Each structure stands twice: as C-alpha cells, then as structure tokens.
Coordinates of C-alpha atoms and ligand atoms in Angstrom, one line a residue:
M1249 CA 0.8 21.6 -12.5
K1250 CA 2.7 24.6 -13.9
I1251 CA 5.0 26.7 -11.9
G1252 CA 2.3 30.2 -12.1
S1253 CA -0.6 31.6 -11.3
I1254 CA -2.6 28.3 -11.4
F1255 CA -0.1 26.7 -9.5
E1256 CA -1.6 27.1 -6.4
D1257 CA -5.2 26.1 -7.6
E1258 CA -4.4 22.9 -9.2
L1259 CA -2.7 21.9 -6.4
A1260 CA -4.9 22.9 -3.9
Q1261 CA -7.2 21.0 -5.8
F1262 CA -4.9 17.5 -5.9
V1263 CA -4.5 18.1 -1.4
E1264 CA -8.4 18.1 -1.6
T1265 CA -8.8 15.4 -3.2
L1266 CA -5.7 13.5 -1.3
L1267 CA -7.9 14.4 2.1
C1268 CA -11.2 14.8 1.3
I1269 CA -11.7 18.0 2.3
R1270 CA -13.4 20.5 0.4
P1271 CA -12.5 23.5 0.2
I1272 CA -8.9 23.0 1.6
N1273 CA -7.5 26.5 4.3
R1274 CA -4.0 27.3 2.0
D1275 CA -2.7 28.5 4.8
V1276 CA -3.3 26.0 7.7
D1277 CA -0.5 23.6 8.0
L1278 CA -2.2 20.4 6.9
L1279 CA -1.3 18.8 9.6
H1280 CA -4.5 20.3 11.4
Q1281 CA -6.0 19.4 8.3
T1282 CA -6.3 15.4 8.1
A1283 CA -2.8 14.8 6.3
D1284 CA 0.0 11.5 7.9
D1285 CA 2.7 10.8 7.4
L1286 CA 1.0 8.7 4.3
T1287 CA -0.2 12.2 2.8
L1288 CA 2.6 13.8 2.9
F1289 CA 4.8 10.9 1.0
R1290 CA 2.3 11.1 -2.0
I1291 CA 2.2 14.3 -1.8
L1292 CA 5.4 14.4 -1.9
N1293 CA 6.0 10.8 -5.4
R1294 CA 2.7 13.5 -6.8
L1295 CA 4.8 16.8 -7.1
N1296 CA 8.2 14.8 -7.8
H1297 CA 6.9 12.7 -10.9
E1298 CA 6.0 16.3 -12.1
Y1299 CA 9.3 18.9 -10.5
P1300 CA 11.9 16.5 -10.7
H1301 CA 14.7 18.7 -11.4
I1302 CA 14.1 20.0 -7.7
R1303 CA 14.8 16.8 -6.3
L1304 CA 12.4 18.0 -2.9
T1305 CA 13.6 16.2 0.5
W1306 CA 10.8 15.1 3.3
R1307 CA 13.0 18.4 5.1
D1308 CA 11.2 20.4 2.1
I1309 CA 7.0 18.9 3.1
T1310 CA 7.4 18.4 7.4
E1311 CA 8.8 22.3 6.7
H1312 CA 6.3 23.5 4.3
R1313 CA 3.1 22.2 5.5
T1314 CA 0.5 24.6 4.7
I1315 CA -0.2 24.4 0.4
N1316 CA 0.9 28.7 0.4
S1317 CA 3.7 28.1 1.2
L1318 CA 4.6 24.7 -0.5
A1319 CA 4.0 26.5 -4.1
Q1320 CA 6.5 29.2 -2.7
L1321 CA 8.9 26.4 -2.1
L1322 CA 8.3 25.3 -5.4
R1323 CA 8.1 29.1 -7.1
T1324 CA 11.1 29.9 -5.8
H1325 CA 13.6 26.3 -7.5
T1326 CA 12.0 27.1 -10.4
D1327 CA 16.0 26.7 -11.6
E1328 CA 17.6 23.2 -11.1
R1329 CA 18.2 21.9 -7.0
N1330 CA 21.2 19.7 -6.4
V1331 CA 20.6 17.5 -9.4
P1332 CA 23.4 14.6 -10.5
T1333 CA 24.0 14.7 -14.0
I1334 CA 23.0 11.7 -14.4
A1335 CA 20.2 9.7 -12.3
P1336 CA 21.6 8.1 -9.2
K1337 CA 19.7 4.7 -10.5
T1338 CA 21.1 4.9 -14.1
E1339 CA 24.7 5.4 -12.5
F1340 CA 23.5 2.6 -10.1
L1341 CA 23.5 0.2 -13.2
T1342 CA 26.2 1.0 -15.0
A1343 CA 28.7 1.7 -11.7
S1344 CA 31.9 -1.0 -10.8
P1345 CA 31.1 -2.6 -7.7
S1346 CA 32.9 -0.6 -5.7
Q1347 CA 31.4 2.3 -7.5
R1348 CA 28.2 1.6 -5.9
Y1349 CA 29.4 0.9 -2.5
Q1350 CA 30.0 5.4 -2.5
I1351 CA 26.7 5.9 -4.3
I1352 CA 24.0 4.3 -2.0
E1353 CA 26.9 6.2 1.1
T1354 CA 26.9 9.6 -1.6
S1355 CA 22.5 9.6 -1.3
L1356 CA 22.4 7.9 2.0
V1357 CA 24.8 10.6 3.9
Q1358 CA 23.3 13.8 1.8
A1359 CA 19.4 12.0 3.2
I1360 CA 21.0 12.6 6.7
G1361 CA 22.9 15.4 6.2
N1362 CA 20.1 17.4 5.3
M1363 CA 17.6 16.4 8.3
L1364 CA 20.1 16.8 10.1
D1365 CA 21.5 20.1 8.8
L1366 CA 24.8 19.3 8.5
S1367 CA 27.7 19.4 6.7
V1368 CA 28.6 15.6 4.5
Q1369 CA 32.1 15.5 6.7
E1370 CA 30.0 15.2 9.3
I1371 CA 28.9 12.6 9.0
S1372 CA 31.0 10.3 9.2
K1373 CA 30.4 5.5 8.9
E1374 CA 29.7 5.0 12.3
W1375 CA 27.5 7.4 12.5
S1376 CA 24.4 5.5 14.1
I1377 CA 20.8 6.4 14.3
T1378 CA 20.4 5.4 17.5
Q1379 CA 21.0 9.6 17.7
V1380 CA 18.2 10.4 16.1
D1381 CA 14.0 9.6 16.2
R1382 CA 13.8 7.6 14.0
H1383 CA 10.8 8.0 12.9
Q1384 CA 11.7 11.0 10.7
L1385 CA 14.9 9.1 10.5
Y1386 CA 12.6 6.2 8.8
M1387 CA 10.4 9.4 6.6
S1388 CA 13.7 10.7 5.1
L1389 CA 15.7 8.0 3.7
A1390 CA 12.6 6.8 2.4
W1391 CA 11.1 8.4 0.3
A1392 CA 15.3 9.4 -0.6
F1393 CA 15.3 6.2 -1.4
K1394 CA 11.9 5.8 -3.5
R1395 CA 13.5 9.2 -5.4
D1396 CA 16.6 8.2 -6.2
F1397 CA 16.5 5.0 -6.9
D1398 CA 12.5 3.4 -7.2
F1399 CA 13.4 1.4 -4.0
P1400 CA 11.0 1.4 -1.9
L1401 CA 12.7 0.4 2.1
Y1402 CA 10.6 -1.2 5.7
P1403 CA 10.7 0.8 8.7
Q1404 CA 11.7 -2.9 9.8
E1405 CA 15.0 -2.8 7.6
L1406 CA 16.8 0.1 9.9
A1407 CA 18.0 -1.5 12.7
A1408 CA 18.0 0.7 15.8
D1409 CA 21.5 0.5 15.8
A1410 CA 22.3 0.8 12.4
T1411 CA 25.8 2.7 11.3
V1412 CA 25.8 4.3 8.2
R1413 CA 28.5 1.7 7.3
G1414 CA 26.2 -1.2 8.2
L1415 CA 23.1 1.5 6.0
V1416 CA 25.3 1.2 3.3
E1417 CA 26.8 -2.3 3.0
Y1418 CA 22.6 -4.0 3.7
L1419 CA 21.4 -1.7 1.5
T1420 CA 23.8 -1.5 -1.8
H1421 CA 23.6 -5.5 -1.5
E1422 CA 19.4 -5.0 -1.5
L1423 CA 19.8 -2.3 -5.0
E1424 CA 21.7 -4.4 -6.4
I1425 CA 19.7 -7.6 -5.9
Q1426 CA 16.3 -5.3 -6.9
L1427 CA 18.1 -4.1 -10.5
G1428 CA 18.8 -7.5 -10.9
L1429 CA 22.6 -6.7 -10.2
G1430 CA 22.9 -9.8 -7.6
Q1431 CA 23.1 -13.6 -8.1
Q1432 CA 20.8 -16.0 -10.0
P1433 CA 20.0 -19.0 -8.1
A1434 CA 21.8 -21.8 -10.0
H1435 CA 18.9 -24.7 -9.2
H1436 CA 14.8 -24.2 -9.6
P1437 CA 13.4 -23.7 -6.5
T1438 CA 11.0 -24.9 -5.5
F1439 CA 8.5 -24.1 -2.6
Q1440 CA 6.1 -26.4 -0.3
K1441 CA 2.6 -25.5 -0.2
G1442 CA 1.8 -25.1 3.5
P1443 CA -0.2 -28.1 5.5
A1444 CA -3.2 -27.5 4.2
T1445 CA -4.4 -24.5 7.5
E1446 CA -7.6 -25.0 9.2
Q1447 CA -10.8 -24.6 7.3
P1448 CA -13.9 -21.7 7.8
K1449 CA -16.5 -23.6 9.4
R1450 CA -19.5 -24.1 7.2
H1451 CA -22.1 -22.3 9.5
S1452 CA -21.6 -19.1 10.4
A1453 CA -21.8 -19.3 14.1
K1454 CA -23.1 -16.6 16.1
H1455 CA -20.2 -13.5 17.8
Q1456 CA -19.6 -13.5 21.8
S1457 CA -21.8 -10.1 21.5
G1458 CA -25.4 -12.0 19.4
Q1459 CA -24.9 -9.5 16.5
Q1460 CA -23.9 -10.1 13.9
V1461 CA -22.5 -7.3 11.9
K1462 CA -24.6 -6.3 8.9
K1463 CA -24.1 -5.1 5.5
V1464 CA -20.3 -6.0 5.0
V1465 CA -19.0 -6.4 2.2
L1466 CA -14.2 -7.2 2.2
I1467 CA -12.5 -6.1 -1.4
L1468 CA -10.1 -8.9 -1.2
S1469 CA -6.5 -10.3 -3.1
A1470 CA -3.2 -11.1 -2.7
P1471 CA -1.4 -8.3 -2.5
R1472 CA -0.8 -6.3 -6.2
S1473 CA -3.5 -7.2 -8.1
G1474 CA -5.3 -3.9 -7.9
S1475 CA -7.0 -3.5 -4.8
T1476 CA -5.7 0.1 -4.7
L1477 CA -7.7 0.5 -7.6
L1478 CA -11.3 -1.4 -7.4
R1479 CA -11.7 0.2 -3.9
L1480 CA -11.6 3.7 -4.6
M1481 CA -14.2 3.3 -7.7
L1482 CA -16.3 1.1 -5.4
A1483 CA -15.9 4.6 -2.9
G1484 CA -17.4 6.3 -6.4
H1485 CA -20.8 5.1 -5.2
S1486 CA -23.2 7.0 -3.4
Q1487 CA -24.6 3.4 -0.8
L1488 CA -20.3 1.7 -0.1
F1489 CA -18.0 3.7 2.4
C1490 CA -14.7 2.6 1.1
P1491 CA -11.7 3.0 3.6
P1492 CA -8.3 2.6 3.8
E1493 CA -7.0 -1.1 4.7
L1494 CA -8.3 -1.6 8.0
N1495 CA -6.5 -3.9 9.2
L1496 CA -9.6 -5.1 11.4
L1497 CA -10.3 -8.4 11.5
K1498 CA -7.8 -10.3 12.4
Q1499 CA -7.8 -8.7 15.9
T1500 CA -10.2 -9.6 18.4
T1501 CA -10.4 -5.4 20.4
L1502 CA -9.7 -2.0 19.4
T1503 CA -6.8 -2.5 22.0
D1504 CA -5.1 -5.4 20.4
W1505 CA -5.3 -3.1 16.7
I1506 CA -3.6 -0.8 18.6
Y1507 CA -1.1 -2.5 19.5
N1508 CA -0.3 -4.5 15.9
R1509 CA -1.4 -1.3 14.0
L1510 CA 1.4 0.7 16.8
K1511 CA 4.5 -2.0 14.8
R1512 CA 3.7 -0.4 11.3
F1513 CA 2.2 3.0 12.1
P1514 CA 4.8 4.8 14.9
R1515 CA 2.2 6.7 16.9
E1516 CA 3.9 10.1 16.1
S1517 CA 2.9 9.1 12.3
R1518 CA -0.6 10.3 13.0
V1519 CA -1.7 7.0 10.5
I1520 CA -3.5 5.3 13.4
Q1521 CA -5.5 8.4 14.4
N1522 CA -6.6 8.7 11.5
L1523 CA -8.1 5.5 11.0
M1524 CA -9.8 5.9 14.3
A1525 CA -11.1 8.9 13.6
L1526 CA -13.5 6.4 11.1
M1527 CA -14.4 4.7 13.8
G1528 CA -16.6 8.0 14.9
F1529 CA -13.3 9.5 17.9
T1530 CA -12.9 12.1 18.0
M1531 CA -8.6 13.7 17.8
A1532 CA -9.1 14.2 21.4
E1533 CA -10.3 10.7 22.1
C1534 CA -7.6 9.3 20.2
E1535 CA -5.2 11.0 21.6
M1536 CA -6.2 9.6 24.9
I1537 CA -7.1 5.5 24.4
L1538 CA -3.3 5.8 22.8
D1539 CA -2.2 7.2 25.9
D1540 CA -3.1 3.4 27.4
P1541 CA -4.6 1.2 24.8
S1542 CA -4.8 -1.6 26.6
Q1543 CA -8.2 0.2 28.9
Y1544 CA -10.1 -0.1 25.3
K1545 CA -10.6 -3.4 25.1
I1546 CA -13.8 -2.9 22.5
P1547 CA -14.3 -5.8 20.3
I1548 CA -13.9 -5.4 16.6
A1549 CA -17.6 -6.6 15.7
D1550 CA -18.7 -2.4 17.9
L1551 CA -16.0 -0.7 15.7
Y1552 CA -17.0 -1.8 12.8
K1553 CA -20.9 -0.7 13.6
R1554 CA -19.0 2.5 14.8
I1555 CA -17.4 3.0 11.5
S1556 CA -20.7 2.1 9.3
K1557 CA -22.7 4.3 11.9
H1558 CA -20.2 7.2 11.5
S1559 CA -20.2 6.9 7.8
G1560 CA -23.8 6.9 7.5
K1561 CA -23.6 4.7 4.2
P1562 CA -25.9 2.0 4.3
I1563 CA -22.7 -0.2 2.6
L1564 CA -19.4 -0.6 4.0
V1565 CA -16.9 -2.2 1.9
D1566 CA -13.7 -3.0 3.4
K1567 CA -10.3 -4.1 0.8
T1568 CA -7.2 -5.4 3.8
P1569 CA -5.9 -7.7 0.8
S1570 CA -3.8 -9.4 4.1
Y1571 CA -7.1 -10.9 5.5
A1572 CA -6.8 -14.3 2.8
K1573 CA -3.9 -15.1 3.6
D1574 CA -4.9 -17.6 7.2
W1575 CA -7.9 -19.8 7.1
Q1576 CA -8.7 -18.4 10.6
T1577 CA -9.0 -14.5 9.9
L1578 CA -12.4 -15.8 6.5
Q1579 CA -14.1 -18.2 9.5
H1580 CA -13.4 -14.5 12.4
A1581 CA -15.3 -12.7 8.9
E1582 CA -17.9 -15.6 8.1
E1583 CA -18.9 -15.7 12.5
L1584 CA -18.8 -11.3 12.7
F1585 CA -21.0 -10.6 9.6
D1586 CA -24.2 -11.1 8.9
D1587 CA -24.2 -12.4 5.2
A1588 CA -20.5 -11.6 4.3
R1589 CA -20.5 -10.5 0.2
Y1590 CA -16.8 -11.3 -0.9
I1591 CA -15.1 -9.6 -3.3
H1592 CA -12.2 -12.3 -5.0
L1593 CA -9.7 -9.6 -7.2
V1594 CA -7.6 -11.8 -9.2
R1595 CA -4.8 -10.9 -11.0
H1596 CA -2.2 -12.4 -13.5
P1597 CA 0.7 -14.0 -11.8
F1598 CA 3.0 -12.8 -13.6
A1599 CA 1.6 -9.7 -13.0
M1600 CA 1.4 -9.9 -9.2
I1601 CA 4.7 -11.2 -8.5
D1602 CA 6.6 -9.1 -10.8
S1603 CA 5.3 -6.1 -8.8
F1604 CA 4.9 -7.3 -5.3
V1605 CA 9.4 -7.8 -6.3
R1606 CA 9.0 -4.7 -7.6
H1607 CA 7.9 -3.1 -4.4
R1608 CA 10.1 -5.9 -1.5
F1609 CA 6.8 -6.9 -0.3
H1610 CA 8.9 -9.3 0.6
K1611 CA 9.9 -7.4 2.7
L1612 CA 7.5 -6.4 5.0
L1613 CA 6.3 -9.8 4.5
G1614 CA 8.3 -12.8 4.5
D1615 CA 11.1 -14.2 6.8
P1616 CA 14.0 -12.7 6.2
G1617 CA 16.6 -14.1 3.0
C1618 CA 13.4 -15.2 1.5
D1619 CA 13.5 -16.0 -2.0
P1620 CA 11.2 -13.1 -2.9
H1621 CA 9.4 -14.4 -7.0
L1622 CA 9.2 -17.3 -4.7
Y1623 CA 7.6 -16.3 -1.6
A1624 CA 5.9 -13.7 -4.2
E1625 CA 4.1 -16.5 -6.1
R1626 CA 3.3 -18.7 -2.6
V1627 CA 1.2 -15.6 -1.2
W1628 CA 0.0 -15.1 -5.1
Q1629 CA -1.1 -19.3 -5.0
E1630 CA -1.8 -19.7 -0.7
R1631 CA -4.6 -16.3 -0.7
N1632 CA -6.1 -17.0 -4.3
D1633 CA -7.1 -20.9 -2.9
H1634 CA -7.8 -19.9 0.2
L1635 CA -10.6 -17.6 -2.0
L1636 CA -11.8 -20.3 -4.2
R1637 CA -12.4 -22.2 -1.2
L1638 CA -13.8 -20.0 0.9
A1639 CA -16.3 -19.6 -2.6
Q1640 CA -16.6 -22.9 -2.3
R1641 CA -17.9 -23.5 1.3
I1642 CA -20.3 -20.7 1.0
D1643 CA -23.7 -19.4 -0.8
T1644 CA -23.1 -18.1 -4.4
K1645 CA -24.8 -14.9 -3.9
R1646 CA -22.3 -14.5 -1.4
Y1647 CA -20.0 -14.7 -3.5
H1648 CA -17.9 -12.6 -7.2
R1649 CA -15.0 -12.9 -8.7
V1650 CA -13.3 -10.3 -10.8
Y1651 CA -10.6 -10.3 -13.1
Y1652 CA -7.8 -7.6 -12.9
E1653 CA -6.8 -7.3 -16.6
Q1654 CA -11.1 -7.0 -17.7
L1655 CA -11.9 -3.8 -14.5
V1656 CA -9.3 -1.7 -16.4
Q1657 CA -10.1 -3.7 -19.9
E1658 CA -13.8 -3.4 -19.6
P1659 CA -14.9 -1.1 -17.0
V1660 CA -19.0 -0.5 -17.2
Q1661 CA -19.1 -3.9 -17.5
T1662 CA -17.1 -4.9 -14.8
M1663 CA -18.4 -2.8 -12.6
S1664 CA -22.7 -2.9 -13.1
A1665 CA -22.2 -6.6 -12.4
L1666 CA -19.7 -5.7 -9.9
C1667 CA -22.8 -3.2 -9.1
G1668 CA -25.4 -5.9 -9.4
F1669 CA -23.5 -8.8 -7.2
L1670 CA -24.1 -5.7 -4.5
Q1671 CA -28.1 -5.4 -4.8
I1672 CA -27.6 -1.4 -6.0
P1673 CA -27.9 -0.1 -9.2
F1674 CA -24.8 1.1 -11.2
E1675 CA -23.9 4.0 -10.7
E1676 CA -21.5 6.3 -13.7
A1677 CA -19.0 7.8 -10.6
T1678 CA -17.6 4.1 -9.8
L1679 CA -15.5 4.5 -13.6
R1680 CA -14.0 7.7 -12.5
P1681 CA -11.6 7.0 -9.4
Y1682 CA -9.7 9.9 -8.8
D1683 CA -13.0 11.8 -9.5
G1684 CA -14.1 13.7 -5.3
C1685 CA -13.6 12.5 -1.7
R1686 CA -12.8 8.7 -2.6
L1687 CA -10.8 7.9 0.7
I1688 CA -7.1 8.0 -1.3
S1689 CA -5.6 8.9 2.2
G1690 CA -3.7 5.7 4.4
P1691 CA -2.4 2.6 4.2
G1692 CA -2.1 0.6 0.2
D1693 CA -0.1 1.6 -2.8
Y1694 CA 1.5 4.9 -1.6
D1695 CA 2.0 5.5 -6.3
V1696 CA -2.7 5.7 -6.4
F1697 CA -1.4 9.3 -8.1
Q1698 CA 0.8 7.9 -10.6
H1699 CA -1.8 7.1 -12.5
Q1700 CA -4.9 9.6 -13.0
E1701 CA -7.0 7.4 -15.1
I1702 CA -7.8 3.5 -15.4
E1703 CA -5.0 2.4 -17.4
P1704 CA -6.6 -0.6 -19.2
V1705 CA -2.9 -0.7 -20.5
L1706 CA -1.7 -1.9 -17.8
S1707 CA -4.0 -5.2 -18.2
K1708 CA -0.7 -6.4 -20.6
T1709 CA 2.1 -6.1 -18.6
W1710 CA 2.0 -9.1 -17.9
Q1711 CA 3.2 -10.7 -20.7
L1712 CA 7.1 -8.2 -20.8
V1713 CA 7.6 -10.5 -17.2
N1714 CA 11.1 -12.4 -17.2
L1715 CA 10.3 -14.7 -14.1
P1716 CA 13.5 -15.9 -13.1
Y1717 CA 12.3 -19.6 -13.0
P1718 CA 9.1 -21.3 -14.0
L1719 CA 5.6 -21.5 -12.3
Q1720 CA 5.3 -24.5 -10.1
T1721 CA 2.4 -27.8 -11.2
S1722 CA 0.0 -25.6 -8.4
T1723 CA 0.5 -22.8 -9.0
L1724 CA -0.2 -23.1 -13.1
E1725 CA -3.0 -24.8 -12.5
L1726 CA -5.0 -22.9 -10.1
A1727 CA -4.3 -20.5 -12.9
T1728 CA -5.5 -22.4 -15.8
Y1729 CA -8.7 -21.8 -13.9
F1730 CA -8.7 -18.8 -13.7
G1731 CA -8.6 -18.8 -17.0
Y1732 CA -5.0 -17.9 -17.7
E1733 CA -4.0 -20.9 -19.3
A1734 CA -3.5 -19.8 -23.2
A1735 CA -2.1 -16.2 -21.4
L1736 CA 0.9 -18.9 -20.2
I1737 CA 1.2 -21.5 -22.6
A1738 CA 2.1 -18.0 -24.4
Q1739 CA 4.7 -16.7 -22.2
G1740 CA 5.9 -20.5 -22.9
E1741 CA 6.8 -20.1 -25.9
Ligands
LIG32 P1 1.6 -2.6 -10.3 O1 2.3 -2.3 -9.9 O2 2.0 -3.7 -11.1 O3 1.9 -1.6 -11.4 P2 -2.6 -2.5 -4.9 O4 -3.5 -1.8 -5.0 O5 -3.5 -4.4 -5.1 O6 -1.5 -3.1 -4.7 O7 -2.3 -3.2 -6.0 C1 -1.5 -2.3 -7.2 C2 -1.2 -2.4 -8.8 O8 -2.8 -1.5 -9.0 C3 -0.8 -1.7 -9.4 O9 0.0 -2.8 -10.3 C4 -1.1 -0.2 -10.9 O10 -0.8 -1.5 -11.6 C5 -2.6 -1.0 -10.3 N1 -3.6 0.1 -10.6 C6 -3.0 0.8 -10.0 N2 -4.1 1.8 -10.1 C7 -4.5 1.3 -11.2 C8 -5.2 2.3 -12.9 N3 -5.3 3.9 -12.4 N4 -5.3 1.5 -14.0 C9 -4.7 0.3 -13.9 N5 -4.1 -0.4 -12.7 C10 -3.8 0.8 -11.6

C-alpha cells in the first residue's frame, strides 16, 4: 500500500476482503459494517506492517473508524511519530535487568496515557486499572505490546486490581521469558501422559432431538498447525461454508455458548454478535438475547442447522482446533452429526511447539506457571493422539489426514485429495486463500494478514527450531508414526 491517491482504494480492498462486504462504504463507521474489535486489531496489524514508522495506537483506530478518516490519518502522519531510535524489542534484548524494567514502564505508561489522554507524569506507579474501562485498556495494551515487542497479551493477564507497578513487574518478567532472557530449567522435565479419558462411542447415538445435523465437516488439529490457512483455502469452494472458529460443539445450548464466549470476548467487543449473525440472528435479536442469555436454551444442533441454512451452502466446515482437546467433545460430534467427516491436520511438532510458545498459548490454555515448551508438546501429543484414536473407531471414509507441510508445498495435490474426500469437485479458488469473501475476521490467527499467499517456505521452519530439551519418547513415537522420523533424526544429529 502507498500513501497517495490510490491509497484509499487499497485500504478499502483490504477491509472488503476482511469483512466480506463489497463495496464497503468509505464514510460509514466500520463498526456499523460488521467490524468488531478483532477486525480493528487485524487492520492495525496490517497497517503497522506497512507503516511501522507511524506507530499506530489502538486509540487511532477507534477514533478513525471509516476508510476515509483512516486514510487521512495515515496521510497526516507520513512523518515519523514518537518513534524510538532503537526498536523497543531490540533495546530490551540488549538492556540490563533494571533498564528492561524501565523500557516496559515507558511502553506501558505511554499506552495508558495515549488511551486516556493523560500525560506520563499523571500516571503514577500506584495507578490502578480499576479506574478505567478494562476492555479498552486491554485492547490498548495488547496492541502496544504486539506492535513494540511482538508480545501477545491475553485478557486474563490483566488482574482486575492491577497497578502500573504490578503490571510492569509482571510484563518485564514475562517478556524476559519470552525472549529467552529468563532461566531455563537445569533438569530435563517430563510430563505424564494424561489418564485414559472416556473414548468416543463406536456407533453414533441419535441426538436427543432425534434429528442429527447433516453435512458437517470438522477441521481438527493441535493449535498452530495451519488451520486458519486451511479454512481460508476451503472457504473459496462454492459448496463449502467455512466460518471462523465457532467453539459450539463443547456446549449444549446457546445460553451455555454465550456465557462461555463472554469469558473470552466481552459483549462490547462485538465478536459474539458477529458470530451470532452467522446463525441468522439480526443485530437487534443478538442484543436482546445478550441482555439475558439464560432465556435462550436453543440446542446446539439447532444452531448448526441455522448456520447451514443461513449460509445457503450445502456443507458446513467447522474449524475449531480445540474440539480435539477431549474425548467428550469428539463424542458429542458423533452424537450430534449424521456421518460427520473429520479433517485431521498435522504439523511437525517442533514447528507447532515453537509457534505455540511464541504466541504464549500456555497463558491462554495452560495452568499458571506451567513450563511453556512442555505444555505445548503435551498439547501436540494429546490432540493428535485423540484424533488418531477417533480415526480407528470410525469408518475410514469419514477421516482424512492433511499434513501442513504438504499443504503448503503441494497445495494442488493436497486440495484435490481433500475435495475427493469431501466428494466435491476440486476448484481452483481453493488455492487462493486471500481472494474474495473468506470470512477472515473473527476468532482465529491474528497474523493471518501477514501472509498474502500460501508460503511453502514455512513448511521448513521446524528446521530452525531449537527446543530447550528433547521430545518425550511418547511424542517421538507419535511423530515417527506420522512420518516425521527422518526430520527428527536429522535434528538430533
Ligand atoms: P507460525 O506461527 O509458525 O508462523 P493456526 O491457524 O492453526 O493457528 O496456524 C498458524 C500457523 O499457520 C502459523 O505458524 C503460520 O505460519 C501458518 N500459516 C498461516 N498462513 C500461512 C500461509 N499463507 N502460508 C503458509 N503457512 C501459513
């Protein structure tokens, strides 16, 4: 994108792709055109990639929510704005421990000051977040730390009564760990394989309503295995509807789902309303339901049916990797859907573990204080193990394995085989994941727009990964089963 006469066009095109609205109205608030806070975050992420010297803030995007005013903002800031001479992350990496504390304090106080229009002097160490809108503060800080340190921050990390002092101490420590400046364990830790959990039933029981949901496909994997890319590729197929992560299957009614999702996405972020719109609810209905979710015990089966009907496409693809976490959820799939088909996406454990730790998913999913690498490895192993065991129990026609490395290296062959499995003709559009309407916004990989095409080179990132300790024997066995044996041996040499 260039700042100039064509700039608005490119920005508009990007937002049109993000929101699946063509043409977008350039003078209307993006929030009135189905954007939510995840959309705004992705727009910032992309713009920052193109114009890092402008050092955009969360407040910038919340105050410039039309294409035209956003373009105007970028134009007025063609000059550098508050840009530190050394990138904060580089400075942090080379600083002494006390200087690191200072660097984080400066970033934090600047972000808070920018959001609240306060001067740096007005924010003392004892300033407490209880004084402000917690969600907006979280978005400001999450963006500032992503931009300056490539550091993902999660809402639950902002303690309700945190002070600047407490946050600086916490964030300095966490960033030190993230950048490898913390202590590594001297021993070689291990994990116990979890207790055998209940296994999915061999024969699918009829769902309580007596009517199972037809034509559903699930994309299941360990996190950070390339599932967003696969979803966007499939979303180009005329017969498939591939919404962002629904997280429906683990719940029993709309009420449960809303309460569960509200823990992650507050109502004011508008993420839940956008997901409910996929179920065919109008915005007015969404707000009414959110006023008292307890009254809307609509069974999940009916919600899946609503999504299918509303989409107008014959097959619904639910890409929610976390379903693979436990047997109960997989069992629920067998009960709820009539002959569900499963796409099991597998990625090299080194690449998945590395990506998981870089994105600090252990903060999102693990116990406080867990070892990040060990936790990531356990997640890789458990989820892939669950999916393999599921495969052994269902008709082979309903299970198809895709390797991430093959997907990005040989997309034509991989997608042709996948379409064959789904009994639909292969369509070229599946090879262009960022073209046209792909429902890119919504829960899923925030960095989705850091890529503009399928990148085969990323199939080799595992070769650059240095884990702090060797994989557990059980993980090695599973990786060998998947054919990663040669790769693992090469790494050990
Ligand atoms: P990295 O963090 O190693 O880059 P998921 O969507 O399941 O969370 O997976 C995210 C991973 O998918 C990322 O891992 C990313 O590299 C990979 N990915 C996303 N878009 C891609 C693209 N266009 N080409 C190749 N790999 C892609």
